[in-house]
Short mmCIF file of C-alpha atoms in Angstrom, two decimals:
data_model
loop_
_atom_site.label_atom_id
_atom_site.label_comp_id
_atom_site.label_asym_id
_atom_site.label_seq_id
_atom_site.Cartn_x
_atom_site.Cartn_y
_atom_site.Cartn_z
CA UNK A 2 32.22 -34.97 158.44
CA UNK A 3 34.63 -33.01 160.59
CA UNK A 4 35.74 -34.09 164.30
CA UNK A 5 37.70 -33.34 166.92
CA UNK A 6 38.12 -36.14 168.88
CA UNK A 7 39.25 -38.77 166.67
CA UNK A 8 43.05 -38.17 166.47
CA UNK A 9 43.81 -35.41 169.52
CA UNK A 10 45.39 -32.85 167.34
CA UNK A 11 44.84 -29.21 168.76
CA UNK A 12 41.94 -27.11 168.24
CA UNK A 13 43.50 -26.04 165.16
CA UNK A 14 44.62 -28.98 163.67
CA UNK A 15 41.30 -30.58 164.27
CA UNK A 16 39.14 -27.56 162.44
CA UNK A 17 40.88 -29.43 158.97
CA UNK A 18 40.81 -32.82 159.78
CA UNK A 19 37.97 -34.43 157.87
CA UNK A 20 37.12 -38.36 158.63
CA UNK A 21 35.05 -39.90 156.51
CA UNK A 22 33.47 -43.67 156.85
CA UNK A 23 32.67 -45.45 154.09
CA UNK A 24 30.14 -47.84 152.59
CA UNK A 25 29.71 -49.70 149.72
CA UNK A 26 27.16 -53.07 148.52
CA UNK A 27 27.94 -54.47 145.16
CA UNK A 28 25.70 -57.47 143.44
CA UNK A 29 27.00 -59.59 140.59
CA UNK A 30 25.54 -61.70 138.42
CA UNK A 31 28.47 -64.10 135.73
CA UNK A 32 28.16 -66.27 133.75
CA UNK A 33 31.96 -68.36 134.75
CA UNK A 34 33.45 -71.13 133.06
CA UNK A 35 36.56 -71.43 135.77
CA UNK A 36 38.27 -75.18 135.69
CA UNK A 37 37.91 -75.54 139.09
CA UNK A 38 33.73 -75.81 138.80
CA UNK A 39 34.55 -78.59 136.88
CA UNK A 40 35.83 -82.47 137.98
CA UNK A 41 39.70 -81.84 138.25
CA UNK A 42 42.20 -83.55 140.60
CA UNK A 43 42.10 -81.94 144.17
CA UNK A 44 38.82 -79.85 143.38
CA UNK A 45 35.49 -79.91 144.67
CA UNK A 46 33.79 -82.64 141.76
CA UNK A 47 30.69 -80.83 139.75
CA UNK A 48 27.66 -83.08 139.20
CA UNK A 49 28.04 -84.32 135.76
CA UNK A 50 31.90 -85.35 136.39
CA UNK A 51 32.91 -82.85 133.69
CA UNK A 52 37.07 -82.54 132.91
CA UNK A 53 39.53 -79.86 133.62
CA UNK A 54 40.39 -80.23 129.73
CA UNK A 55 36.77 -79.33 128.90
CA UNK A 56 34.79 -77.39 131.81
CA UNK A 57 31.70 -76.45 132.25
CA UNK A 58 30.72 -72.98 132.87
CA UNK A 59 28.23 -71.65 135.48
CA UNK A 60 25.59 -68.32 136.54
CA UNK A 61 27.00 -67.35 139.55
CA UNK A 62 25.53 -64.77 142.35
CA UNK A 63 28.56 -62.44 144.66
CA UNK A 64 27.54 -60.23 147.45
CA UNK A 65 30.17 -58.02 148.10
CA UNK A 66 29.85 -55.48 150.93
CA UNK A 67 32.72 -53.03 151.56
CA UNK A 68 33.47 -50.53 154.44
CA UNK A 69 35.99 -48.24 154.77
CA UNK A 70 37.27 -44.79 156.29
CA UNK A 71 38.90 -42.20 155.10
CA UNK A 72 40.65 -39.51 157.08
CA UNK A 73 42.29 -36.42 155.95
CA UNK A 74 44.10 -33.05 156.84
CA UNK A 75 46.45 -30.73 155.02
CA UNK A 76 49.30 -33.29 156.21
CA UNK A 77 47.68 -36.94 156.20
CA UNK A 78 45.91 -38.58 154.06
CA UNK A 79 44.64 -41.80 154.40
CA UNK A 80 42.61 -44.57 153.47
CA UNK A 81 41.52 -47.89 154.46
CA UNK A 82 39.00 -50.32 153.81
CA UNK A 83 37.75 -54.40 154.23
CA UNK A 84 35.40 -56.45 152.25
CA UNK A 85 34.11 -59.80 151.71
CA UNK A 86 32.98 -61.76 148.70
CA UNK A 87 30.15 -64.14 149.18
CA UNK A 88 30.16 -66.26 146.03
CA UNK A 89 27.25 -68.83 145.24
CA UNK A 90 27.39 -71.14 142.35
CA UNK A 91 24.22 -71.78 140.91
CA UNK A 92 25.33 -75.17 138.94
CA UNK A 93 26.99 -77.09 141.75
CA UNK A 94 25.67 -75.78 144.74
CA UNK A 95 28.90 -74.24 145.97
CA UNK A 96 29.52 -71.44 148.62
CA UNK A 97 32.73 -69.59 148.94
CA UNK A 98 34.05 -66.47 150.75
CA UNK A 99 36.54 -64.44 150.10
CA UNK A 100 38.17 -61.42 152.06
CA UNK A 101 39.98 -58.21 151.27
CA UNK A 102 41.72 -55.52 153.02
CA UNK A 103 43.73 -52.42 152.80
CA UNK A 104 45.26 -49.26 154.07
CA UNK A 105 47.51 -46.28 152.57
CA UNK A 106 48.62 -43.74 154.41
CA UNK A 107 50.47 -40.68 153.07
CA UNK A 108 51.61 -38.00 155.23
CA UNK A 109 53.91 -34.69 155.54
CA UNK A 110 56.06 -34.64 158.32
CA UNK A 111 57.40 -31.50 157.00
CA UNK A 112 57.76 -29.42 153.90
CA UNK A 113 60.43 -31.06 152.79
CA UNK A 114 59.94 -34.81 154.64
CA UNK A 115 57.14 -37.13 153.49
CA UNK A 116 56.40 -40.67 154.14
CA UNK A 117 53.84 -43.17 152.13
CA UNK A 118 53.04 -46.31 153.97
CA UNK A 119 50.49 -49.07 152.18
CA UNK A 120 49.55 -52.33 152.76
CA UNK A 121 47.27 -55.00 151.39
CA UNK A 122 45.76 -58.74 152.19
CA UNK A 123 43.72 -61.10 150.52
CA UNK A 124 42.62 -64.37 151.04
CA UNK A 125 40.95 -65.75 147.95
CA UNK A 126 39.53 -69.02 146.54
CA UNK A 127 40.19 -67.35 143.00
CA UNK A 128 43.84 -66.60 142.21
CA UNK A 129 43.41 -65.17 138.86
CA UNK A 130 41.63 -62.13 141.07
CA UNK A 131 44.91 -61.48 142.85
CA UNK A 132 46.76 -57.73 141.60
CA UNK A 133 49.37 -59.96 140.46
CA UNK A 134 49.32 -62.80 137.58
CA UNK A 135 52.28 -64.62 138.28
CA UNK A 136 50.66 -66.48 141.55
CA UNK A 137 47.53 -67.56 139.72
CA UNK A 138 48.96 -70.62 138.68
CA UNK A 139 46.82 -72.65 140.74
CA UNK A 140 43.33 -74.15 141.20
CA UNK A 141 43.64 -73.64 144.82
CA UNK A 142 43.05 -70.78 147.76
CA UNK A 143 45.74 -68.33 148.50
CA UNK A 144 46.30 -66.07 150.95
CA UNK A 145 48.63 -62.82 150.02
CA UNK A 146 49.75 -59.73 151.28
CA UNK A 147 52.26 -56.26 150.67
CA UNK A 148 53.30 -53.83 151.73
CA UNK A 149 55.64 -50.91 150.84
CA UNK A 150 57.12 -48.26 153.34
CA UNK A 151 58.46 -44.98 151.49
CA UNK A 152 60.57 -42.01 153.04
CA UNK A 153 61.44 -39.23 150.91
CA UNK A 154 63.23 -36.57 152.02
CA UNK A 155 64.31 -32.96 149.67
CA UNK A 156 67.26 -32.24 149.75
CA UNK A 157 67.54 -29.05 148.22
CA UNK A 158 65.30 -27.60 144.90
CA UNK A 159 66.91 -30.21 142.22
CA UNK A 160 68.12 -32.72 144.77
CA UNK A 161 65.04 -35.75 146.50
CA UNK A 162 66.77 -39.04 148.44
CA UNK A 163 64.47 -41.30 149.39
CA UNK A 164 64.79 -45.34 150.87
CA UNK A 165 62.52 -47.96 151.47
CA UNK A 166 61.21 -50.93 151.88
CA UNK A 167 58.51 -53.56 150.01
CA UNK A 168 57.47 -57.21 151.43
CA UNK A 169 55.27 -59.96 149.52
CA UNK A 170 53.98 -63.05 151.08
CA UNK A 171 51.86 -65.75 149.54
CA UNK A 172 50.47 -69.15 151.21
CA UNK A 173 49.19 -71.42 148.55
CA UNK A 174 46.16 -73.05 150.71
CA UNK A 175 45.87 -76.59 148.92
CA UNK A 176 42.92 -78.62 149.63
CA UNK A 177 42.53 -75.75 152.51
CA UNK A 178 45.25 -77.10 154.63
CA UNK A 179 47.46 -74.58 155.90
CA UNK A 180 50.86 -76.87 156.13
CA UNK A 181 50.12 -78.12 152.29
CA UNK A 182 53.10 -76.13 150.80
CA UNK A 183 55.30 -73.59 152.38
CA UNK A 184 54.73 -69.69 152.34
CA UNK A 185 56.76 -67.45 150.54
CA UNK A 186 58.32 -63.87 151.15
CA UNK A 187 60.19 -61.74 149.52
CA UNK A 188 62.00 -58.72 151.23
CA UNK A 189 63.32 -55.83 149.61
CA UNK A 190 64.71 -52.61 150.87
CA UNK A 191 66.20 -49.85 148.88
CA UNK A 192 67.61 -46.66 148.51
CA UNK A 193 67.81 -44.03 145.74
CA UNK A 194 68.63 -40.58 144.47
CA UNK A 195 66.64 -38.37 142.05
CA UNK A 196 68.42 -34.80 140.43
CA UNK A 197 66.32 -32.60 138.52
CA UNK A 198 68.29 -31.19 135.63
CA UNK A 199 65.52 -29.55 133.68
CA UNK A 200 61.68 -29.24 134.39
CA UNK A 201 61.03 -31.76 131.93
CA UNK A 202 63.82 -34.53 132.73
CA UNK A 203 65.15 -35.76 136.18
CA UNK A 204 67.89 -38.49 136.82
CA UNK A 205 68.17 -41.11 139.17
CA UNK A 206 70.31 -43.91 140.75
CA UNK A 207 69.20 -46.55 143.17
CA UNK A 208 70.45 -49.78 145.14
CA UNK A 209 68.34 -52.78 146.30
CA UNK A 210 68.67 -56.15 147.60
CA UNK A 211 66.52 -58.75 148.03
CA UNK A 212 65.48 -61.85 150.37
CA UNK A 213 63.73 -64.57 148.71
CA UNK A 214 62.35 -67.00 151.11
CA UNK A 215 60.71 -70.12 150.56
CA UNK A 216 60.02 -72.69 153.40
CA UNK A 217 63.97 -73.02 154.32
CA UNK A 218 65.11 -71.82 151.38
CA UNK A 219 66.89 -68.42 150.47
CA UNK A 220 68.11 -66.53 147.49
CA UNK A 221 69.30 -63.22 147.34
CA UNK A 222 70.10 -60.57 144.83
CA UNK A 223 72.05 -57.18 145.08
CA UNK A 224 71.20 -55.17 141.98
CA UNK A 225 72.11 -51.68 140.98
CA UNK A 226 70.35 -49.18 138.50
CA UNK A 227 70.15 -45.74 136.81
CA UNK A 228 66.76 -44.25 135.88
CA UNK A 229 65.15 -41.40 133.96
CA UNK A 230 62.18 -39.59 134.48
CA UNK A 231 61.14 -37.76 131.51
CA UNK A 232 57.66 -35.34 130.97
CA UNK A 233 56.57 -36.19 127.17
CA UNK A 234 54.09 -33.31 127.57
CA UNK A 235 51.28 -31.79 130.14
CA UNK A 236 49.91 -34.57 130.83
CA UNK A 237 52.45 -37.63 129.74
CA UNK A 238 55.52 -38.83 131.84
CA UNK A 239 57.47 -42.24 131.19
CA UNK A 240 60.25 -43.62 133.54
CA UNK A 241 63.02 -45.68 132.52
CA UNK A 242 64.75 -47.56 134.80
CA UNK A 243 67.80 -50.56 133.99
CA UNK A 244 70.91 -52.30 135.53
CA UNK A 245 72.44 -55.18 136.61
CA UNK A 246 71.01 -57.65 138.69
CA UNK A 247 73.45 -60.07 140.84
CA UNK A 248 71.75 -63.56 142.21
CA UNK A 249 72.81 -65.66 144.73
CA UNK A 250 71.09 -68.92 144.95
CA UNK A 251 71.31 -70.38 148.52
CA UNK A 252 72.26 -74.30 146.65
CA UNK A 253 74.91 -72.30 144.97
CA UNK A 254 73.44 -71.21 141.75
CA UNK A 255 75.06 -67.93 140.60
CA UNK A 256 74.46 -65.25 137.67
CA UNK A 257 73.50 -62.34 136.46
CA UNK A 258 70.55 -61.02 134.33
CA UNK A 259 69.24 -57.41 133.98
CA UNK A 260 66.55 -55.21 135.26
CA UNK A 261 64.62 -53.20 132.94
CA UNK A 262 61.11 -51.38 134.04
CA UNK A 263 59.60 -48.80 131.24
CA UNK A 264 56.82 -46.49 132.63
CA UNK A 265 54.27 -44.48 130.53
CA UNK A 266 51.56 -42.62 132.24
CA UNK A 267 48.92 -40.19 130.85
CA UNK A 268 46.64 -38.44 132.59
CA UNK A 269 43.94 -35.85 131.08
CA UNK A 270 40.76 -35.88 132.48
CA UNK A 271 38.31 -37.76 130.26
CA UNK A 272 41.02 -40.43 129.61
CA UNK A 273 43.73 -41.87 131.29
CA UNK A 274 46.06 -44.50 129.92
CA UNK A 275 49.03 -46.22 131.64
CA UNK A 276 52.12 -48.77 129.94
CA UNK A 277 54.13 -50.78 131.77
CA UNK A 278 57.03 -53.31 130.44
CA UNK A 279 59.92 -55.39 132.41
CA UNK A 280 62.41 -57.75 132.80
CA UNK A 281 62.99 -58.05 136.97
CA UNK A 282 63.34 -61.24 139.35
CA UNK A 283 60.03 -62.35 141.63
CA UNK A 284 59.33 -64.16 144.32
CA UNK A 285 55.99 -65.52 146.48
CA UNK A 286 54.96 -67.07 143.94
CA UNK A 287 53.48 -69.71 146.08
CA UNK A 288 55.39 -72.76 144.37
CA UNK A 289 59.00 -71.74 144.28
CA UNK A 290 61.26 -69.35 145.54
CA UNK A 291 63.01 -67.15 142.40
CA UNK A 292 61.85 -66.54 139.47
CA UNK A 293 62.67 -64.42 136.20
CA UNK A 294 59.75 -62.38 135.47
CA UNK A 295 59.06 -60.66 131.91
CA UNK A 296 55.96 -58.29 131.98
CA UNK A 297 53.42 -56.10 130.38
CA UNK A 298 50.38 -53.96 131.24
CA UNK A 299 48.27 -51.70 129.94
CA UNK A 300 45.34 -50.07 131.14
CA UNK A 301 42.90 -47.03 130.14
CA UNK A 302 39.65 -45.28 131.39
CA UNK A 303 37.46 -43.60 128.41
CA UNK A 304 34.47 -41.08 129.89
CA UNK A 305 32.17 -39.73 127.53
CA UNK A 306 30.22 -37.75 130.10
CA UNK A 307 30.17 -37.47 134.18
CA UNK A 308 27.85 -40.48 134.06
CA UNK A 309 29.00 -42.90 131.42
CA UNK A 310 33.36 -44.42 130.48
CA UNK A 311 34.92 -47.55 129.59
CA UNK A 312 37.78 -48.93 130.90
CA UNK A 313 39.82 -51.93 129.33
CA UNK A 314 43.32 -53.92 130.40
CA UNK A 315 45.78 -55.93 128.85
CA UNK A 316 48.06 -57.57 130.48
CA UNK A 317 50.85 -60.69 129.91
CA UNK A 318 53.55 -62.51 132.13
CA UNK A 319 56.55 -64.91 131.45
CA UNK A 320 58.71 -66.60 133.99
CA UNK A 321 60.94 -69.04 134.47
CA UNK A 322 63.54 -70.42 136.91
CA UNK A 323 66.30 -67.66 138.74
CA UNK A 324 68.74 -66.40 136.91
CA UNK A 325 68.27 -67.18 133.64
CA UNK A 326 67.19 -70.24 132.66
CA UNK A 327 65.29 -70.33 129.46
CA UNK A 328 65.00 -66.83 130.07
CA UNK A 329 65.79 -65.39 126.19
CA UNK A 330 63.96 -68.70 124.51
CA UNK A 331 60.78 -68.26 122.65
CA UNK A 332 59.45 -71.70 123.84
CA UNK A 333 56.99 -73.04 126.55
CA UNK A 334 56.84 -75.87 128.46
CA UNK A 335 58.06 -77.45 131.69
CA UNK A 336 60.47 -74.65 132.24
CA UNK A 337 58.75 -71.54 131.37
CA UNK A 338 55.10 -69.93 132.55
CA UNK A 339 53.37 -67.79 130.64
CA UNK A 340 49.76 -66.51 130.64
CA UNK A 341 47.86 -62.94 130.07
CA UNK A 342 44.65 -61.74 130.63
CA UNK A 343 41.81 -59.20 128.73
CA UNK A 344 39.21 -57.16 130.29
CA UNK A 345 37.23 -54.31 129.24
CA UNK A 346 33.67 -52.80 130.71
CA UNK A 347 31.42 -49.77 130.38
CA UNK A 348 30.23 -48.22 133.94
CA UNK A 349 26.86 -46.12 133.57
CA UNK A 350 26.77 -43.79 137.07
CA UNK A 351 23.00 -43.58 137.54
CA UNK A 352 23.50 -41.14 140.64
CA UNK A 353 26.40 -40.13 143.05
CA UNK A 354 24.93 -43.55 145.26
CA UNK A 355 24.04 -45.91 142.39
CA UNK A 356 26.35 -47.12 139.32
CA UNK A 357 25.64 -50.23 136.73
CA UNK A 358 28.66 -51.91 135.27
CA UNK A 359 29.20 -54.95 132.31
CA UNK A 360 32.47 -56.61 131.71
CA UNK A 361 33.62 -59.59 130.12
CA UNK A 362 37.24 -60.86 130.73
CA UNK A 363 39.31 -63.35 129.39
CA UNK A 364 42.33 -64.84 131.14
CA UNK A 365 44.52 -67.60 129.91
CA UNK A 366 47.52 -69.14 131.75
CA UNK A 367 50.01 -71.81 130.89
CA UNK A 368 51.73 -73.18 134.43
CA UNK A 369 55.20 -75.03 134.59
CA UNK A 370 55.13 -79.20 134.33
CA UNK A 371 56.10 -79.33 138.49
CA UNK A 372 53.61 -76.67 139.02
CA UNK A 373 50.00 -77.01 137.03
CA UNK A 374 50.68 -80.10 135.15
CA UNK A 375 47.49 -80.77 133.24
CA UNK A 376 45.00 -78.25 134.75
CA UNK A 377 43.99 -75.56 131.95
CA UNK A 378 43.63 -72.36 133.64
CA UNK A 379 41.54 -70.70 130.39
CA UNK A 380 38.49 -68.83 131.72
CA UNK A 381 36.17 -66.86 130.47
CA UNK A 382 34.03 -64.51 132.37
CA UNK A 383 30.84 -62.33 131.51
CA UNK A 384 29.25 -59.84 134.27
CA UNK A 385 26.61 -57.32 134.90
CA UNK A 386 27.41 -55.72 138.37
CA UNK A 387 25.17 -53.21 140.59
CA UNK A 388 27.37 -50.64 143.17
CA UNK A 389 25.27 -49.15 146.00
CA UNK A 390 27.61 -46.66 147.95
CA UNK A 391 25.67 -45.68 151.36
CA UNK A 392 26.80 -41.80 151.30
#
């Protein structure tokens, strides 16, 4: 719907502006056999006094509604939205709710000026459903958020500057007490440079530093890095980025490791297909302050018709203690984390108001000896889901 008193913009303005609120109800039924239904140490106990080494899976019920709004104009667009999970365990009894919440803004200040603000929170009683692996290394709640501030600005027809800004915070909730374990942030502003040389292939530089920030602790890295943007074809682009990464451990720990980020992206209509490798340092991840992070995604979306696609993800993470430690050794155990996770579903779109989904995911994740000694994080999860969108 169109309006003209939402934002005050003049009569002109206002005849393109376009907000639109949003509603969504989704039902789940899984099948779920997560550790933490069974008897481990600082979990709710299951009837039946099963073992984290051997859990017992459970049907499970969620009631997730979701609102949102929407607002655009030939400048702005943006997008926002909250929703709650209501999970019910039919096995043990159990009741838990989760929240979600999110807004992304992107708008054109001018024809050559544009700024892209986003942000994101979750508190969850399930880390493995976090959009990042390396915090699920825990049976407990977490609470997380980012956020990422962008300003680009062109410079001239081959010549875009941009600089910015990204934060992460995590608060492992253990047992549900707030002052259990410190939170975590990381800070990181940056600035780069991008020159187009051809229409296929564009250049790049770019500085950042970091803040790593755990209870009293800090680290800090400076790192510096060329990139390269390259179109494969139409509808394919990778990005290459690499460089040297400087840390500087606050109880004098020194070194330095690289940076490399590889980008593939394909878009095409009925199927899109993204690739994404690294080798970076992380933070916030709710039990430490730095880590080295290797990483690996992949994701696609198959339709075979406006009403029926697939979609499937793979995805793996490996980290260990900042800079370097262990960081080029094939081994696990007390100083390295590793874990991935599977996923793959086929959506049926019965009308523009009703879609049916069924997935089945598989996640698997090996936690550090200080961290997750002796709590296996293996799940396995099968779902049928029902979407009701209100408009």
């Amino acid at each position: 719907m169109t309006t003209a008193a939402v934002l005050g913009c003049s009569p002109a303005a206002l005849a393109a502006t376009q907000v639109e609120p949003r509603a969504r109800l989704s039902f789940e039924e899984r099948f779920d056999d997560d550790v933490r239904l069974a008897g481990a140490p600082g979990t709710v106990p299951v009837v039946g006094g099963a073992t984290a080494a051997q859990p017992t899976g459970q049907l499970m019920s969620k009631v997730s509604p979701r609102i949102g709004l929407d607002v655009k104009d030939p400048s702005l667009k943006l997008e926002s939205f909250y929703a709650t999970d209501l999970l019910v365990r039919h096995g043990s009894g159990r009741v838990s709710l989760d929240h979600r919440g999110g807004l992304a803004v992107n708008k054109l200040l001018s024809r050559r000026l544009k700024v892209d603000v986003s942000g994101s929170i979750y508190r969850v009683t399930d880390p493995t459903s976090l959009p990042r692996e390396s915090v699920a290394r825990s049976n407990q709640p977490v609470l997380y958020g980012m956020s990422r501030l962008n300003v680009t600005q062109r410079m001239s027809r081959l010549v875009d500057v941009g600089a910015g800004y990204t934060f992460e915070g995590v608060k492992v909730l253990a047992l549900g007490e707030l002052n259990a374990l410190p939170s975590g942030f990381v800070h990181t502003p940056y600035v780069e440079a991008w020159l187009r040389t051809t229409r296929r292939l564009s250049l790049g530089v770019e500085y950042r530093y970091q803040a790593f920030l755990f209870g009293d602790n800090m680290d800090q890295a400076h790192g510096a890095f060329g990139a390269l943007r390259y179109r494969l074809g139409r509808h394919t682009t990778t990005t290459l980025r690499g460089g040297p990464v400087a840390f500087l451990g606050q109880d004098g720990t020194r070194g330095v490791l690289p940076r490399v980020k590889l980008e593939l992206l394909h878009e095409r209509g009925t199927f899109d297909a993204g690739l994404v490798l690294g080798h970076d340092l992380v933070g916030a991840s709710g039990f430490s302050n730095t880590l080295w992070a290797d990483y690996a995604g992949l994701t696609f979306n198959k339709h075979f018709s406006n009403r029926v696609r697939i979609y499937g993800a793979a995805s793996f993470f490996r980290n260990g203690k900042a800079p370097n430690e262990d960081a080029f050794s094939l081994r696990v155990g007390e100083r390295v984390s590793q874990g991935y996770a599977l996923s793959t579903g086929l959506v049926f779109e019965v009308n523009r108001y009703v879609s049916m989904q069924a997935a089945v995911d598989r996640i698997a994740q090996v936690g550090m000896t200080e961290v997750a000694a002796g709590v296996n994080l293996n799940r396995n999860v099968a779902a049928v889901r029902l979407h009701m969108t209100a408009w």
